[in-house]
Short mmCIF file of C-alpha atoms in Angstrom, two decimals:
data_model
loop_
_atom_site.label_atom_id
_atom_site.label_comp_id
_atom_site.label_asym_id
_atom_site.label_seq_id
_atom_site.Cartn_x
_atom_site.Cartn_y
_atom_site.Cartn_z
CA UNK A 1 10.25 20.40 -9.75
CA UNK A 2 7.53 17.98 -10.32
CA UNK A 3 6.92 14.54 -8.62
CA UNK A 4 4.59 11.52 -8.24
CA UNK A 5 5.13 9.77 -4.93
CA UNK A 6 3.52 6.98 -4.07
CA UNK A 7 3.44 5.29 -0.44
CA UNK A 8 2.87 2.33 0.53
CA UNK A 9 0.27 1.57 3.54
CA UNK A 10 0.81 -1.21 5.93
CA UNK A 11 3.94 -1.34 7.54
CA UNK A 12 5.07 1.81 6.10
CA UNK A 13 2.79 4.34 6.73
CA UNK A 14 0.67 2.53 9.73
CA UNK A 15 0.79 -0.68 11.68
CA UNK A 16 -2.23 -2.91 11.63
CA UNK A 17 -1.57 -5.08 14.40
CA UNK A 18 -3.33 -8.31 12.33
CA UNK A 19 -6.12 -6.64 11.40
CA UNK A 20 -5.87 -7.21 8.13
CA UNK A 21 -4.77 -11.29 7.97
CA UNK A 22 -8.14 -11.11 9.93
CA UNK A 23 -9.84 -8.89 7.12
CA UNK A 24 -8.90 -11.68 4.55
CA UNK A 25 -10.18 -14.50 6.65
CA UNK A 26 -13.50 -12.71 7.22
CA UNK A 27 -14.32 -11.88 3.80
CA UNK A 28 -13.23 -16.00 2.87
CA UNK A 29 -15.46 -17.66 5.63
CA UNK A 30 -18.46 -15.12 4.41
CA UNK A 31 -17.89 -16.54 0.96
CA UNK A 32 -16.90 -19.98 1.60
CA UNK A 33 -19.02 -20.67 4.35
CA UNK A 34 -15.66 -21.71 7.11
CA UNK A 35 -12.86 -21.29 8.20
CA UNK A 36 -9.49 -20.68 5.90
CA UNK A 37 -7.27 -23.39 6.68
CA UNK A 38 -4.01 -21.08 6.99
CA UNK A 39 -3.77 -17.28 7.31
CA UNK A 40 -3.15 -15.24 4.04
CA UNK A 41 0.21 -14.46 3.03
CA UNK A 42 0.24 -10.88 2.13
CA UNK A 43 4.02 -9.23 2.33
CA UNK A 44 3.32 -6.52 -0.65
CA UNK A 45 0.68 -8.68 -3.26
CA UNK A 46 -2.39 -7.76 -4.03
CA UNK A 47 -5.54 -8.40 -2.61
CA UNK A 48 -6.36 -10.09 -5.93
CA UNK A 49 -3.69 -12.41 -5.30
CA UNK A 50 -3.95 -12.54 -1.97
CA UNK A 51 -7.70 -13.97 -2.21
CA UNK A 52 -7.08 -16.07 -4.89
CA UNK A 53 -4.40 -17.80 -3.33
CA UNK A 54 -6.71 -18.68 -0.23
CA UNK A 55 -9.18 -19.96 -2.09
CA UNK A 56 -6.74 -22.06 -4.17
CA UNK A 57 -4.73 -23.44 -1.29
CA UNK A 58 -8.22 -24.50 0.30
CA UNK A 59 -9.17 -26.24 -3.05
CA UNK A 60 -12.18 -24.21 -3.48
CA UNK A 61 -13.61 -22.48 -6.56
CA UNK A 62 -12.59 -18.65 -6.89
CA UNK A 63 -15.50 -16.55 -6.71
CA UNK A 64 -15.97 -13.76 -9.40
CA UNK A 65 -14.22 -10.45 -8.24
CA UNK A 66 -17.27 -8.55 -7.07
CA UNK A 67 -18.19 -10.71 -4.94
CA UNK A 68 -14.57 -10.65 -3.09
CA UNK A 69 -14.48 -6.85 -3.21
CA UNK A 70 -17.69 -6.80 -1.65
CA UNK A 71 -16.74 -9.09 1.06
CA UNK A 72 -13.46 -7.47 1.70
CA UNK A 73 -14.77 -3.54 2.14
CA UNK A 74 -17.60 -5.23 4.47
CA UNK A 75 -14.94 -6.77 6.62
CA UNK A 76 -12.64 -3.50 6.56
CA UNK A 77 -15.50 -1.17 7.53
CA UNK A 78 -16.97 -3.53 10.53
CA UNK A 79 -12.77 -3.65 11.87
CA UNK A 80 -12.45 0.00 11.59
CA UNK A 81 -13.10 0.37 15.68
CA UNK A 82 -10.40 -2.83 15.85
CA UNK A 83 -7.97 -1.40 13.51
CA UNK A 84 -8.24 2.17 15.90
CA UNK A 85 -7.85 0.79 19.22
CA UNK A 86 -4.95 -2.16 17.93
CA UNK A 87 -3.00 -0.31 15.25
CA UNK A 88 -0.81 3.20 15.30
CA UNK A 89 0.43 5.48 12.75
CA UNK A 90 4.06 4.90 11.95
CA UNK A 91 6.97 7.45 13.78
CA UNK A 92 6.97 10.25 11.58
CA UNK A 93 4.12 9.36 9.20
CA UNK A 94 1.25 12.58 9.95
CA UNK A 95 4.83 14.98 9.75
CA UNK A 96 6.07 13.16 6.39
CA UNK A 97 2.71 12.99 4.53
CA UNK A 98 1.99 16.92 5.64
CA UNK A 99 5.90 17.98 4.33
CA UNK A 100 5.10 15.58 1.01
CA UNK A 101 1.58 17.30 0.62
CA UNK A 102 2.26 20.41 0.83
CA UNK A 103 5.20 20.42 -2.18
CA UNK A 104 4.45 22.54 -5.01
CA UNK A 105 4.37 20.43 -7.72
CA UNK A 106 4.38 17.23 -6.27
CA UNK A 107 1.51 14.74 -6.45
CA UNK A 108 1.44 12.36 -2.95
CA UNK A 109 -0.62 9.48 -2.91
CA UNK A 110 -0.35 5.59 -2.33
CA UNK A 111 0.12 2.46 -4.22
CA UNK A 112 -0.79 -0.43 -2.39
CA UNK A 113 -2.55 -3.98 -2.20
CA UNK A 114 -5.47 -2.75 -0.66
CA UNK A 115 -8.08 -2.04 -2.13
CA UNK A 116 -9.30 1.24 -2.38
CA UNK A 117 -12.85 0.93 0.58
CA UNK A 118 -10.18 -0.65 2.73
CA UNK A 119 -6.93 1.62 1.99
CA UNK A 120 -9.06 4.65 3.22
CA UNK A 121 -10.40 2.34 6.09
CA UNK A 122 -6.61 2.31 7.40
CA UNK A 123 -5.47 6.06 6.39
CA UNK A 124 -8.49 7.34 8.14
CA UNK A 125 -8.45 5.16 11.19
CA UNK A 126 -5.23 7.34 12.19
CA UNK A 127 -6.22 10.96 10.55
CA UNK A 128 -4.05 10.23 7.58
CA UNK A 129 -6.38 10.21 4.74
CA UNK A 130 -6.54 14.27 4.08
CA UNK A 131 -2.63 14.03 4.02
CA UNK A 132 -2.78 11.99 0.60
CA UNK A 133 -3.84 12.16 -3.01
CA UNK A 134 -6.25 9.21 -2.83
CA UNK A 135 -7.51 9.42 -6.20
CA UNK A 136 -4.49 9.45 -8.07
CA UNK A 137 -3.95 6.22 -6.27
CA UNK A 138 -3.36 2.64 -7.57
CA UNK A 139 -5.38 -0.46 -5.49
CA UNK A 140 -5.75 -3.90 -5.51
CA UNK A 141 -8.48 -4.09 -7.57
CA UNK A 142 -6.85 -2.19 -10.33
CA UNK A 143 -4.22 -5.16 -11.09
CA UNK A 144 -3.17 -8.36 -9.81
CA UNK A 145 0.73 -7.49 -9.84
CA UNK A 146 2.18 -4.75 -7.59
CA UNK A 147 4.33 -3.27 -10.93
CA UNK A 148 1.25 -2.94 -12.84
CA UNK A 149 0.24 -0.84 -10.25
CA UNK A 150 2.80 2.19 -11.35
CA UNK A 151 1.21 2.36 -14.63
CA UNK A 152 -2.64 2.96 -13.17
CA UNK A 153 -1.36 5.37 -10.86
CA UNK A 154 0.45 7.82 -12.91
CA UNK A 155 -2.15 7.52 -15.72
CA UNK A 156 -4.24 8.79 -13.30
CA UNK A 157 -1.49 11.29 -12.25
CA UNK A 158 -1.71 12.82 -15.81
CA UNK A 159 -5.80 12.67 -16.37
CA UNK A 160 -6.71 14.03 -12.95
CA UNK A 161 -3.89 16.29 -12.30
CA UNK A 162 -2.60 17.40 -15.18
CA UNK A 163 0.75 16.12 -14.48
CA UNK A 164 3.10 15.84 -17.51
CA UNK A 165 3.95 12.44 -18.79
CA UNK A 166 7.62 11.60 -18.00
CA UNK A 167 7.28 13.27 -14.15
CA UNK A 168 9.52 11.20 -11.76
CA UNK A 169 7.92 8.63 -9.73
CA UNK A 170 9.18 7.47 -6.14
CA UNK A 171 7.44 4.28 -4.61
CA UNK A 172 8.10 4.35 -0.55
CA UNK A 173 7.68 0.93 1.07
CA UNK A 174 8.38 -1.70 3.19
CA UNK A 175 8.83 -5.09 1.06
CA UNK A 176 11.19 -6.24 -1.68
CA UNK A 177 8.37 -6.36 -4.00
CA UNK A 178 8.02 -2.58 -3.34
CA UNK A 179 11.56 -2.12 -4.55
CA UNK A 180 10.92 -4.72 -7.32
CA UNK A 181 7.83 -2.52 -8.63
CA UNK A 182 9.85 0.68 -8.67
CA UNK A 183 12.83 -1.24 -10.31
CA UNK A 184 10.82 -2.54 -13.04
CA UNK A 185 8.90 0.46 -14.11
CA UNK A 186 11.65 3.39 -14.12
CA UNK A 187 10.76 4.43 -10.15
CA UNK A 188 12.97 5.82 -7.51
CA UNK A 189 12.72 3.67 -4.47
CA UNK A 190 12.77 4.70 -0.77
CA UNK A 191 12.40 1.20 0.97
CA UNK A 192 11.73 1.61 4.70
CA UNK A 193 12.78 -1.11 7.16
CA UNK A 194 9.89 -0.59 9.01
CA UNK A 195 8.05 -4.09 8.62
CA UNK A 196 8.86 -7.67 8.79
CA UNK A 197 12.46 -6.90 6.21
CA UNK A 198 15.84 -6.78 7.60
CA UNK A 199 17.72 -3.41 5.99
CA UNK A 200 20.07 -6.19 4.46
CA UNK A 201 17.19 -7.68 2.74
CA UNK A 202 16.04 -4.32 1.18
CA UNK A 203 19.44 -3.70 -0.24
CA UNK A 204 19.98 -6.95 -1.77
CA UNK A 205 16.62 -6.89 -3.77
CA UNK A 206 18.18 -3.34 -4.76
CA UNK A 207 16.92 -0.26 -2.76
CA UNK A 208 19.80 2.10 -2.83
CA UNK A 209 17.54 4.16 -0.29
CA UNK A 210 17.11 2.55 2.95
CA UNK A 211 15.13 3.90 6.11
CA UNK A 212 15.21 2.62 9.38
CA UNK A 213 11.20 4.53 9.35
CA UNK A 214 9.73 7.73 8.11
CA UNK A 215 10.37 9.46 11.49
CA UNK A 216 13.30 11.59 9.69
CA UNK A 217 10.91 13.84 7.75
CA UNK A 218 14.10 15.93 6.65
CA UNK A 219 15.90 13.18 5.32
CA UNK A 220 12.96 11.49 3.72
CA UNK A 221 12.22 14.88 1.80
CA UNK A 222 15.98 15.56 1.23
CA UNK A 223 15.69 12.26 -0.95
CA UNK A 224 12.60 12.58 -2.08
CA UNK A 225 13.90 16.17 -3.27
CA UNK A 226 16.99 14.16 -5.09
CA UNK A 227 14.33 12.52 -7.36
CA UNK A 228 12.23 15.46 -8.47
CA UNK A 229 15.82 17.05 -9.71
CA UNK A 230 16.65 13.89 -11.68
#
């Protein structure tokens, strides 16, 4: 049975301990020359959003897109140490990813906000980076809109690994905009209660899988399992 998963990163597979709020404000005081006026409001967007957002709240011009990518991977590398010492793999996570991995048929990899210099800044920090499909994945740079997201990452499901259009995808995350992306583009949903969401909250936006964590590697196969057989 054949499967795309796709996890999401902070605060479901690791905990970044506000590393990354202080990623964002790096990369805007290196391009705006001070101090962001509020923290960035992340909750499952994209770093395209995310960015633009700052910069519009602070009433400055947006800078082109290079220019933020550039500043953003130079801020994620130089926190690396930060990110190590502060942060933690979620319970569960190294056993979950290794089970998911090593599937036949299956295709693990993430879908997240980051993007991709600073997604593998984060997996690596805690040894999870060799457990994932990285470049099947889908980044922030690849769309603005989490949903859009789905799209990139199974086209690149299909040209890199051969996988047959029409193979079940399963997003795992933490926010409702997780469970809104899989909604809205035909994916299973595993939402995991493992960040700043109530289980409650998860539900209502319409996750009909809810995890406490990824520390039940059984379970969280058992239902990824469910999907491949739909």
């Amino acid at each position: 049975m054949e499967l795309i998963v796709l996890w999401d990163i902070d605060h479901t597979l690791i905990e970044n301990s506000g590393v990354s709020k202080e990623i964002y404000a790096a990369a805007f005081s290196v391009l705006s020359g001070r101090e962001p006026t509020a923290t960035a409001r992340t909750e499952g967007r994209t770093d395209r959003l995310i960015m633009r957002d700052m910069f519009v709240r602070d009433g400055l011009p947006v800078p082109d897109w290079r220019s933020i990518e550039t500043a953003l991977a130079q801020a994620g590398e130089a926190r690396l140490d930060d990110l190590r010492r502060r942060g933690t793999a979620l319970p569960g996570v190294h056993e979950t990813l290794k089970a998911a991995f090593a599937q036949s048929g299956w295709v693990s990899s993430v879908l997240t906000g980051n993007i991709a210099a600073n997604a593998l800044v984060k997996l690596s920090a805690f040894g999870l980076d060799s457990l994932l499909d990285l470049p099947v994945g889908a980044y922030g740079a690849d769309a603005e809109l989490r949903p859009q997201l789905v799209a990139v990452a199974r086209e690149r499901a299909q040209r890199l690994r051969g996988v047959p259009a029409g193979v079940p995808t399963v997003l795992v995350g933490d926010t409702p905009r997780d469970v809104e992306a899989a909604l809205t583009t035909g994916s299973g949903i595993i939402a995991v209660a493992s960040g700043i969401h109530r289980p409650e909250e998860l539900t209502a936006a319409g996750a009909a899988e809810v995890l406490p964590d990824l520390s039940d590697t059984k379970r969280v196969l058992g239902i990824l399992e469910s999907f491949a057989g739909h």
